[in-house]
Amino acid sequence: MAASTLNPYDLYDVRSMLTEEEAMVQDTVARFTDERVLPIIGECFDKGVFPRDLIPEMAELGLLGSSLPTEYGCAGMNAVSYGLICQELERGDSGIRSFASVQSSLCMYPIYAYGSEEQRRRWLPDMAAGKVIGCFGLTEPHGGSDPANMKTNAKRDGGDWIINGAKMWITNGNLAHIAIVWAQTEEGIQGFIVEKDMPGFAAQEIHKKMSLRASVTSGLFFDNVRVPDANRLPNVKGLKGPLGCLTQARYGITWGPIGAAIACLSEATEYSKTRVLFNRPIAATQAVQLKLADMARRITQAQLLSLQLGRLKDAGRMQPTQVSLAKWNNVRMALDIARESRDILGGAGITTEYGAIRHALNLESVITYEGTETVHQLVVGRELTGINAF
Ligand code: TGC
Ligand code: FAD
C-alpha cells in the first residue's frame, strides 16, 4: 500500500485554502502553544492557576485584539486569522483561548465598536500590549441565558452614573484592570468601563471549579459605584450591544474547540498504536478504528464550517444564526471527542498526565458559556420557523 499523503488532522487539506499570511499566523501560534503552553498547562490546571506570565508573549505575537486596526496598536488581521489563533490556543487549553477571546472580542471589540475616539485611544493600545486586562460582565446570578432580564442598573447622578448589582461567572474578573459592564438604564441597556479601583467595585474569585481550572473566573459586585459619563460607551443602547460582542466571541469559539479535538484525537491515536491488548495494538481493532474515524469525520466537518464562516465574516456577510449553528456543532463535536478519547486511554485517561480529561472538563464550560447549546439550537429553530421558542 502506498504511504498516505493525507494529514490525519486535516483530511480535506483545509490548510491549502489559507492564504500565506493566515498559514503563517497558524504556524506562529502553533509554535507558541507547543513551546510555551503545553509544557506547563497540566500543572496549571492541577493547581488551578492561570499562567499570567504568558500575557506579554501573547501581546508580543499580536494575539490581543488581533482583528482591530493597527492605528490602535493592534495587528489588523482578518477573521480567519483570528479563528486560527483561537484554534491553536485551544489546542493547548480552553482557558488560554478564553483569556484571548475575552480580551479581544468582549473587551477591546466593544471599546472599538461602541466607544468614543477618546476611549479607543485611551484603552486599546495598552490592551493590545497586555498592560491593561479586561473582563466582560453580562451574566447575572439569577440566569445567564436571558440577559434581557438584567437587574444591574445605572442611574444618572449629575455628570456621573451610579451602578448597583452583581455579575457572575466572569472570565478574567480578578485579573482585570477594567470591566465592560452592561447595566439597565432609563434609556435601555448600556455599557460602562468600570475601573478596578473605583470605590464600591469588588471582584471575588470563584473556586472549586472542575472546569477551566487554568482560567480566572469571578463574581463582580457593584455597590453604588460612581462612574463618570466619560466611561460610558456612547454608541450603542439595548441588548444588541452585548449580543454584538457575543457574536464576535462566539465566532472565535467555533474555531477553538477544533484545536482541543485535534489534541485529543492525536493523543488517542498515538496511545492506541502502542497499547497492546489481546496480542495486538488496540489501534488494530475495528472498535477503536471506528471511534478514531468518527472523530476525524467530525473534525473535518467542523474545520470546513469554521473556514466558510470566517470567509463570510471577512466578506461582511456573517449572520448570528450561522454563528449559533457552528458554535453548537463544533463545541458538541469537541466535547464528544474529548470524552471518547478519554475512554480510549482507559485508566490512564483519568489523570492530567494526558490532555483528554482536561479538555473534556474544559469543554463542559465551553458548551455552557457564550450561549448554552440549547440557546443556540433555539436560535436556529427560530430562524427556521420564525417562532421564538425561548
Ligand atoms: P432578541 O430580541 O433576539 O435580540 C435583542 C436585540 O439584539 C439583536 N441580536 C443580536 N445582535 C448581534 N448578535 C446577536 N447574536 C444577536 N442576537 C440578537 C436583535 O436583533 C435585537 O436588536 P434590536 O435592534 O431589534 O433591539 O433578544 P432575546 O432577549 O430574545 O434573546 C435572545 C437570546 C436568548 C438568543 C439571547 O438572550 C442570548 O444569546 N442569550 C445567551 C446569553 C449569552 O450567551 N451570554 C454569554 C455571556 S458572556 C460569556 O459567556 C463569556 S465566556 C467567554 C470566555 O471565557 O471565552
Ligand atoms: P441558565 O441560564 O440558568 O441555564 C440553565 C439551563 O437552562 C441550561 O441548560 C440552559 O440551556 C437551559 N435553558 C435556558 N433557557 C432555556 C429555554 N428557553 N428552554 C430550555 N432550556 C433552557 N458570562 C459573562 O457575562 N462573562 C464572562 O466572562 C463569562 N465567563 C464564563 C466562564 C465560565 C467558566 C462559565 C461557566 C460561564 C461564564 N459566563 C460568563 C457565564 C455564561 O455565559 C453563562 O453560564 C451561560 O450564559 C448560562 O447561564 P447560566 O449559567 O445562568 O445558566
Short mmCIF file of C-alpha atoms in Angstrom, two decimals, residues 4-384:
data_model
loop_
_atom_site.label_atom_id
_atom_site.label_comp_id
_atom_site.label_asym_id
_atom_site.label_seq_id
_atom_site.Cartn_x
_atom_site.Cartn_y
_atom_site.Cartn_z
CA SER A 4 -0.75 8.12 2.67
CA THR A 5 -0.09 11.76 1.95
CA LEU A 6 -3.08 12.92 3.97
CA ASN A 7 -2.66 14.85 7.18
CA PRO A 8 -4.79 12.86 9.66
CA TYR A 9 -5.78 16.07 11.44
CA ASP A 10 -6.67 17.93 8.24
CA LEU A 11 -8.09 15.24 5.95
CA TYR A 12 -9.62 17.72 3.50
CA ASP A 13 -6.49 19.88 3.31
CA VAL A 14 -8.19 22.97 4.72
CA ARG A 15 -4.69 24.33 5.21
CA SER A 16 -4.30 24.66 1.43
CA MET A 17 -7.27 27.05 1.42
CA LEU A 18 -5.46 29.51 3.71
CA THR A 19 -3.55 32.50 2.42
CA GLU A 20 0.18 32.66 3.07
CA GLU A 21 -0.42 35.16 5.87
CA GLU A 22 -3.11 33.02 7.52
CA ALA A 23 -0.85 29.95 7.37
CA MET A 24 1.96 31.96 8.94
CA VAL A 25 -0.34 33.09 11.79
CA GLN A 26 -1.34 29.47 12.39
CA ASP A 27 2.28 28.29 12.46
CA THR A 28 3.34 31.06 14.82
CA VAL A 29 0.58 30.39 17.33
CA ALA A 30 1.07 26.62 16.99
CA ARG A 31 4.72 27.09 17.95
CA PHE A 32 3.73 29.25 20.93
CA THR A 33 1.32 26.54 22.10
CA ASP A 34 3.86 23.74 21.63
CA GLU A 35 6.72 25.56 23.31
CA ARG A 36 5.07 27.73 25.95
CA VAL A 37 1.64 26.31 26.76
CA LEU A 38 1.81 22.51 26.54
CA PRO A 39 4.85 22.08 28.84
CA ILE A 40 3.11 23.88 31.74
CA ILE A 41 -0.63 23.61 31.24
CA GLY A 42 -1.23 20.28 33.01
CA GLU A 43 0.33 21.66 36.17
CA CYS A 44 -1.56 24.98 35.86
CA PHE A 45 -4.81 23.03 35.59
CA ASP A 46 -3.90 20.83 38.58
CA LYS A 47 -3.06 23.88 40.69
CA GLY A 48 -5.95 25.97 39.43
CA VAL A 49 -3.71 28.77 38.21
CA PHE A 50 -3.89 30.92 35.07
CA PRO A 51 -0.36 31.29 33.59
CA ARG A 52 -0.32 35.07 33.54
CA ASP A 53 3.38 35.11 32.54
CA LEU A 54 2.18 34.24 29.05
CA ILE A 55 0.29 37.53 28.63
CA PRO A 56 3.26 39.65 27.43
CA GLU A 57 4.22 36.95 24.93
CA MET A 58 0.68 36.73 23.59
CA ALA A 59 0.68 40.51 23.24
CA GLU A 60 4.05 40.44 21.50
CA LEU A 61 2.65 37.98 18.94
CA GLY A 62 -0.29 40.31 18.25
CA LEU A 63 -2.88 37.90 19.65
CA LEU A 64 -4.80 40.51 21.70
CA GLY A 65 -7.37 42.40 19.65
CA SER A 66 -5.79 40.81 16.58
CA SER A 67 -8.57 41.92 14.20
CA LEU A 68 -8.63 45.58 15.23
CA PRO A 69 -6.84 48.26 13.20
CA THR A 70 -3.12 48.90 13.52
CA GLU A 71 -3.71 52.57 14.38
CA TYR A 72 -4.77 51.37 17.85
CA GLY A 73 -1.68 49.20 18.28
CA CYS A 74 -3.45 46.05 17.08
CA ALA A 75 -2.42 43.59 14.38
CA GLY A 76 -5.21 44.27 11.87
CA MET A 77 -5.55 40.60 10.92
CA ASN A 78 -8.59 39.12 9.21
CA ALA A 79 -11.31 36.95 10.77
CA VAL A 80 -9.85 33.66 9.53
CA SER A 81 -6.55 34.51 11.21
CA TYR A 82 -8.39 35.27 14.45
CA GLY A 83 -10.09 31.88 14.16
CA LEU A 84 -6.78 30.12 13.65
CA ILE A 85 -5.38 31.90 16.72
CA CYS A 86 -8.31 30.54 18.75
CA GLN A 87 -7.85 27.05 17.31
CA GLU A 88 -4.15 26.85 18.11
CA LEU A 89 -4.54 28.37 21.59
CA GLU A 90 -7.32 25.93 22.47
CA ARG A 91 -5.19 23.01 21.23
CA GLY A 92 -3.26 23.98 24.35
CA ASP A 93 -6.16 24.71 26.69
CA SER A 94 -9.60 26.31 26.53
CA GLY A 95 -8.56 28.61 29.37
CA ILE A 96 -5.80 30.23 27.31
CA ARG A 97 -8.20 30.73 24.40
CA SER A 98 -10.80 32.11 26.81
CA PHE A 99 -8.34 34.72 28.02
CA ALA A 100 -7.69 35.85 24.44
CA SER A 101 -11.40 35.71 23.47
CA VAL A 102 -12.47 37.88 26.37
CA GLN A 103 -9.68 40.42 25.94
CA SER A 104 -10.15 40.65 22.16
CA SER A 105 -13.82 40.07 21.37
CA LEU A 106 -15.58 41.02 24.57
CA CYS A 107 -13.49 43.96 25.83
CA MET A 108 -11.44 45.51 23.04
CA TYR A 109 -14.17 45.00 20.43
CA PRO A 110 -16.89 46.96 22.30
CA ILE A 111 -14.48 49.80 23.04
CA TYR A 112 -13.64 49.87 19.33
CA ALA A 113 -17.20 49.38 18.02
CA TYR A 114 -19.21 51.36 20.59
CA GLY A 115 -16.64 53.63 22.25
CA SER A 116 -15.66 57.23 21.60
CA GLU A 117 -12.43 58.04 19.80
CA GLU A 118 -11.00 59.18 23.13
CA GLN A 119 -11.88 55.83 24.76
CA ARG A 120 -10.32 53.93 21.87
CA ARG A 121 -7.08 55.86 22.14
CA ARG A 122 -7.00 55.66 25.92
CA TRP A 123 -7.52 51.90 26.24
CA LEU A 124 -6.86 49.91 23.06
CA PRO A 125 -3.07 50.31 22.66
CA ASP A 126 -2.46 49.28 26.30
CA MET A 127 -4.88 46.37 25.95
CA ALA A 128 -3.17 45.17 22.77
CA ALA A 129 0.13 45.34 24.68
CA GLY A 130 -1.31 43.26 27.52
CA LYS A 131 -0.74 46.09 30.02
CA VAL A 132 -4.46 46.56 30.64
CA ILE A 133 -6.57 43.41 31.00
CA GLY A 134 -10.34 43.46 30.62
CA CYS A 135 -13.31 41.36 31.66
CA PHE A 136 -16.89 41.39 30.38
CA GLY A 137 -19.81 41.48 32.79
CA LEU A 138 -23.11 40.43 31.26
CA THR A 139 -24.26 37.28 33.13
CA GLU A 140 -26.05 37.74 36.42
CA PRO A 141 -26.55 35.23 39.23
CA HIS A 142 -30.28 34.74 38.54
CA GLY A 143 -29.78 33.38 35.00
CA GLY A 144 -27.37 33.97 32.16
CA SER A 145 -29.39 32.69 29.21
CA ASP A 146 -31.85 35.56 29.46
CA PRO A 147 -29.72 38.70 29.73
CA ALA A 148 -32.72 40.91 28.88
CA ASN A 149 -33.86 40.27 32.47
CA MET A 150 -30.97 42.40 33.76
CA LYS A 151 -31.07 43.68 37.33
CA THR A 152 -27.74 45.52 37.46
CA ASN A 153 -28.65 49.15 36.94
CA ALA A 154 -27.02 52.50 36.33
CA LYS A 155 -28.71 55.73 37.41
CA ARG A 156 -27.65 59.19 36.32
CA ASP A 157 -26.28 61.49 39.05
CA GLY A 158 -25.23 64.80 37.51
CA GLY A 159 -22.34 64.04 35.15
CA ASP A 160 -21.85 60.56 36.63
CA TRP A 161 -23.64 57.22 36.80
CA ILE A 162 -24.20 55.14 39.93
CA ILE A 163 -24.04 51.38 39.32
CA ASN A 164 -25.55 48.75 41.59
CA GLY A 165 -25.83 45.00 41.08
CA ALA A 166 -23.81 41.83 40.57
CA LYS A 167 -22.35 39.78 37.72
CA MET A 168 -21.48 36.09 37.90
CA TRP A 169 -19.05 33.70 36.19
CA ILE A 170 -16.83 36.42 34.79
CA THR A 171 -13.67 35.25 32.99
CA ASN A 172 -10.56 37.30 33.91
CA GLY A 173 -12.55 39.02 36.70
CA ASN A 174 -9.77 39.13 39.30
CA LEU A 175 -7.05 39.67 36.69
CA ALA A 176 -8.74 42.61 35.07
CA HIS A 177 -7.91 46.31 35.31
CA ILE A 178 -11.22 47.23 33.68
CA ALA A 179 -14.62 45.59 33.37
CA ILE A 180 -17.02 46.19 30.50
CA VAL A 181 -20.23 46.19 32.50
CA TRP A 182 -23.70 46.05 30.98
CA ALA A 183 -26.37 47.76 33.08
CA GLN A 184 -30.02 48.66 32.75
CA THR A 185 -30.66 52.42 32.45
CA GLU A 186 -33.75 54.51 31.80
CA GLU A 187 -32.74 54.53 28.13
CA GLY A 188 -32.18 50.75 27.95
CA ILE A 189 -29.12 48.58 28.47
CA GLN A 190 -25.83 50.47 28.24
CA GLY A 191 -22.15 49.54 28.57
CA PHE A 192 -19.72 51.12 31.07
CA ILE A 193 -15.98 50.86 31.52
CA VAL A 194 -15.60 50.25 35.26
CA GLU A 195 -12.05 50.63 36.55
CA LYS A 196 -10.94 48.21 39.22
CA ASP A 197 -10.07 50.87 41.80
CA MET A 198 -13.44 52.63 41.64
CA PRO A 199 -14.90 52.61 45.18
CA GLY A 200 -17.72 50.11 45.66
CA PHE A 201 -16.46 47.72 42.96
CA ALA A 202 -15.21 44.28 44.02
CA ALA A 203 -14.23 41.08 42.23
CA GLN A 204 -14.30 37.76 44.04
CA GLU A 205 -12.71 34.67 42.52
CA ILE A 206 -14.86 31.54 42.16
CA HIS A 207 -13.12 28.42 43.49
CA LYS A 208 -13.93 24.67 43.50
CA LYS A 209 -14.16 24.66 39.69
CA MET A 210 -13.68 21.31 37.96
CA SER A 211 -13.51 23.01 34.55
CA LEU A 212 -11.36 25.81 33.11
CA ARG A 213 -9.08 25.50 36.09
CA ALA A 214 -6.29 27.34 34.25
CA SER A 215 -8.54 30.39 33.89
CA VAL A 216 -9.70 33.02 36.36
CA THR A 217 -13.49 33.12 36.90
CA SER A 218 -15.07 35.64 39.26
CA GLY A 219 -18.16 37.32 40.61
CA LEU A 220 -18.30 41.11 40.24
CA PHE A 221 -20.12 43.30 42.77
CA PHE A 222 -21.22 46.91 42.40
CA ASP A 223 -22.25 48.86 45.48
CA ASN A 224 -23.05 52.44 44.48
CA VAL A 225 -20.08 52.58 42.11
CA ARG A 226 -19.70 56.11 40.74
CA VAL A 227 -18.64 56.06 37.08
CA PRO A 228 -18.10 59.24 35.04
CA ASP A 229 -20.13 59.63 31.85
CA ALA A 230 -16.79 59.61 30.00
CA ASN A 231 -16.63 55.86 30.82
CA ARG A 232 -20.00 55.07 29.23
CA LEU A 233 -19.81 53.51 25.75
CA PRO A 234 -21.75 56.18 23.85
CA ASN A 235 -22.51 54.46 20.56
CA VAL A 236 -24.91 51.64 21.47
CA LYS A 237 -28.06 51.17 23.51
CA GLY A 238 -30.06 48.00 24.07
CA LEU A 239 -29.31 44.28 24.23
CA LYS A 240 -27.85 44.35 20.73
CA GLY A 241 -24.75 45.97 22.31
CA PRO A 242 -23.61 42.97 24.38
CA LEU A 243 -25.08 40.47 21.88
CA GLY A 244 -22.98 42.08 19.14
CA CYS A 245 -19.86 41.37 21.22
CA LEU A 246 -21.01 37.80 21.76
CA THR A 247 -21.27 37.28 18.01
CA GLN A 248 -17.56 38.17 17.73
CA ALA A 249 -16.52 35.90 20.59
CA ARG A 250 -18.78 33.00 19.55
CA TYR A 251 -17.27 33.15 16.06
CA GLY A 252 -13.82 32.55 17.61
CA ILE A 253 -15.26 29.80 19.78
CA THR A 254 -16.38 27.89 16.69
CA TRP A 255 -12.67 27.51 15.86
CA GLY A 256 -11.22 26.97 19.33
CA PRO A 257 -12.68 23.55 20.10
CA ILE A 258 -11.33 22.22 16.78
CA GLY A 259 -7.91 22.64 18.37
CA ALA A 260 -8.97 20.80 21.54
CA ALA A 261 -10.46 17.99 19.44
CA ILE A 262 -7.30 17.63 17.34
CA ALA A 263 -5.21 17.43 20.52
CA CYS A 264 -7.47 14.63 21.79
CA LEU A 265 -7.58 12.68 18.52
CA SER A 266 -3.83 12.89 18.15
CA GLU A 267 -3.25 11.69 21.72
CA ALA A 268 -5.77 8.85 21.43
CA THR A 269 -4.36 7.71 18.08
CA GLU A 270 -0.79 7.56 19.35
CA TYR A 271 -1.86 5.80 22.53
CA SER A 272 -3.92 3.22 20.65
CA LYS A 273 -0.96 2.34 18.44
CA THR A 274 1.21 1.41 21.41
CA ARG A 275 -1.34 -0.07 23.81
CA VAL A 276 -1.15 -3.81 23.20
CA LEU A 277 -4.05 -5.92 24.42
CA PHE A 278 -5.01 -9.42 23.32
CA ASN A 279 -1.70 -9.59 21.41
CA ARG A 280 -2.30 -6.58 19.16
CA PRO A 281 -2.37 -2.82 19.49
CA ILE A 282 -5.88 -1.61 20.22
CA ALA A 283 -5.49 0.57 17.07
CA ALA A 284 -5.78 -2.69 15.11
CA THR A 285 -9.28 -3.36 16.41
CA GLN A 286 -12.34 -2.33 14.45
CA ALA A 287 -13.97 -0.77 17.51
CA VAL A 288 -11.12 1.67 18.09
CA GLN A 289 -10.68 2.48 14.40
CA LEU A 290 -14.38 3.27 14.13
CA LYS A 291 -14.06 5.70 17.03
CA LEU A 292 -10.98 7.39 15.58
CA ALA A 293 -12.52 7.57 12.10
CA ASP A 294 -15.65 9.14 13.51
CA MET A 295 -13.58 11.75 15.34
CA ALA A 296 -11.72 12.62 12.12
CA ARG A 297 -15.02 12.87 10.24
CA ARG A 298 -16.46 15.30 12.76
CA ILE A 299 -13.28 17.39 12.97
CA THR A 300 -13.27 17.69 9.17
CA GLN A 301 -16.88 18.90 9.14
CA ALA A 302 -16.09 21.47 11.84
CA GLN A 303 -12.99 22.72 10.00
CA LEU A 304 -14.97 23.31 6.82
CA LEU A 305 -17.79 25.00 8.74
CA SER A 306 -15.50 27.44 10.53
CA LEU A 307 -13.45 28.26 7.45
CA GLN A 308 -16.58 29.11 5.45
CA LEU A 309 -17.91 31.11 8.42
CA GLY A 310 -14.64 33.03 8.52
CA ARG A 311 -14.78 33.74 4.81
CA LEU A 312 -18.37 35.03 5.24
CA LYS A 313 -17.23 37.20 8.15
CA ASP A 314 -14.34 38.64 6.16
CA ALA A 315 -16.81 39.38 3.34
CA GLY A 316 -19.09 41.18 5.85
CA ARG A 317 -21.88 38.60 5.32
CA MET A 318 -21.81 36.52 8.51
CA GLN A 319 -25.18 36.22 10.32
CA PRO A 320 -25.61 35.45 14.04
CA THR A 321 -27.66 32.33 13.25
CA GLN A 322 -24.76 30.91 11.27
CA VAL A 323 -22.52 31.51 14.27
CA SER A 324 -25.01 29.75 16.54
CA LEU A 325 -25.11 26.69 14.30
CA ALA A 326 -21.31 26.44 14.22
CA LYS A 327 -20.89 27.08 17.96
CA TRP A 328 -23.41 24.33 18.72
CA ASN A 329 -21.91 21.87 16.20
CA ASN A 330 -18.23 22.44 16.92
CA VAL A 331 -18.36 22.52 20.72
CA ARG A 332 -20.54 19.38 20.80
CA MET A 333 -18.11 17.73 18.39
CA ALA A 334 -15.11 18.53 20.61
CA LEU A 335 -16.80 17.55 23.85
CA ASP A 336 -17.82 14.15 22.41
CA ILE A 337 -14.32 13.60 21.04
CA ALA A 338 -12.63 14.53 24.32
CA ARG A 339 -14.85 12.10 26.25
CA GLU A 340 -14.31 9.31 23.69
CA SER A 341 -10.55 9.91 23.73
CA ARG A 342 -10.56 9.66 27.49
CA ASP A 343 -12.20 6.27 27.15
CA ILE A 344 -9.59 5.03 24.66
CA LEU A 345 -6.89 5.91 27.19
CA GLY A 346 -8.53 3.64 29.76
CA GLY A 347 -7.49 4.29 33.35
CA ALA A 348 -4.60 6.47 32.19
CA GLY A 349 -7.20 8.84 30.78
CA ILE A 350 -8.47 9.88 34.17
CA THR A 351 -5.26 11.70 35.07
CA THR A 352 -4.00 15.04 33.80
CA GLU A 353 -0.80 13.29 32.64
CA TYR A 354 -2.83 13.15 29.43
CA GLY A 355 -4.83 16.01 27.94
CA ALA A 356 -8.16 14.30 27.22
CA ILE A 357 -9.83 14.70 30.58
CA ARG A 358 -8.62 18.29 30.94
CA HIS A 359 -10.07 19.15 27.53
CA ALA A 360 -13.31 17.28 28.31
CA LEU A 361 -13.73 19.12 31.60
CA ASN A 362 -12.91 22.47 29.99
CA LEU A 363 -15.40 21.87 27.20
CA GLU A 364 -18.16 21.44 29.80
CA SER A 365 -17.76 25.21 30.31
CA VAL A 366 -17.40 26.00 26.64
CA ILE A 367 -20.69 24.27 25.85
CA THR A 368 -22.37 26.42 28.54
CA TYR A 369 -20.77 29.82 28.13
CA GLU A 370 -21.35 32.23 25.25
CA GLY A 371 -24.87 30.80 24.98
CA THR A 372 -25.65 27.25 26.06
CA GLU A 373 -26.07 24.54 23.46
CA THR A 374 -29.85 24.80 23.95
CA VAL A 375 -29.81 28.56 23.36
CA HIS A 376 -28.02 28.06 20.04
CA GLN A 377 -30.36 25.26 19.00
CA LEU A 378 -33.29 27.56 19.71
CA VAL A 379 -31.69 30.38 17.69
CA VAL A 380 -31.50 28.02 14.70
CA GLY A 381 -35.05 26.81 15.37
CA ARG A 382 -36.26 30.41 15.43
CA GLU A 383 -34.56 31.06 12.10
CA LEU A 384 -36.27 28.04 10.52
#
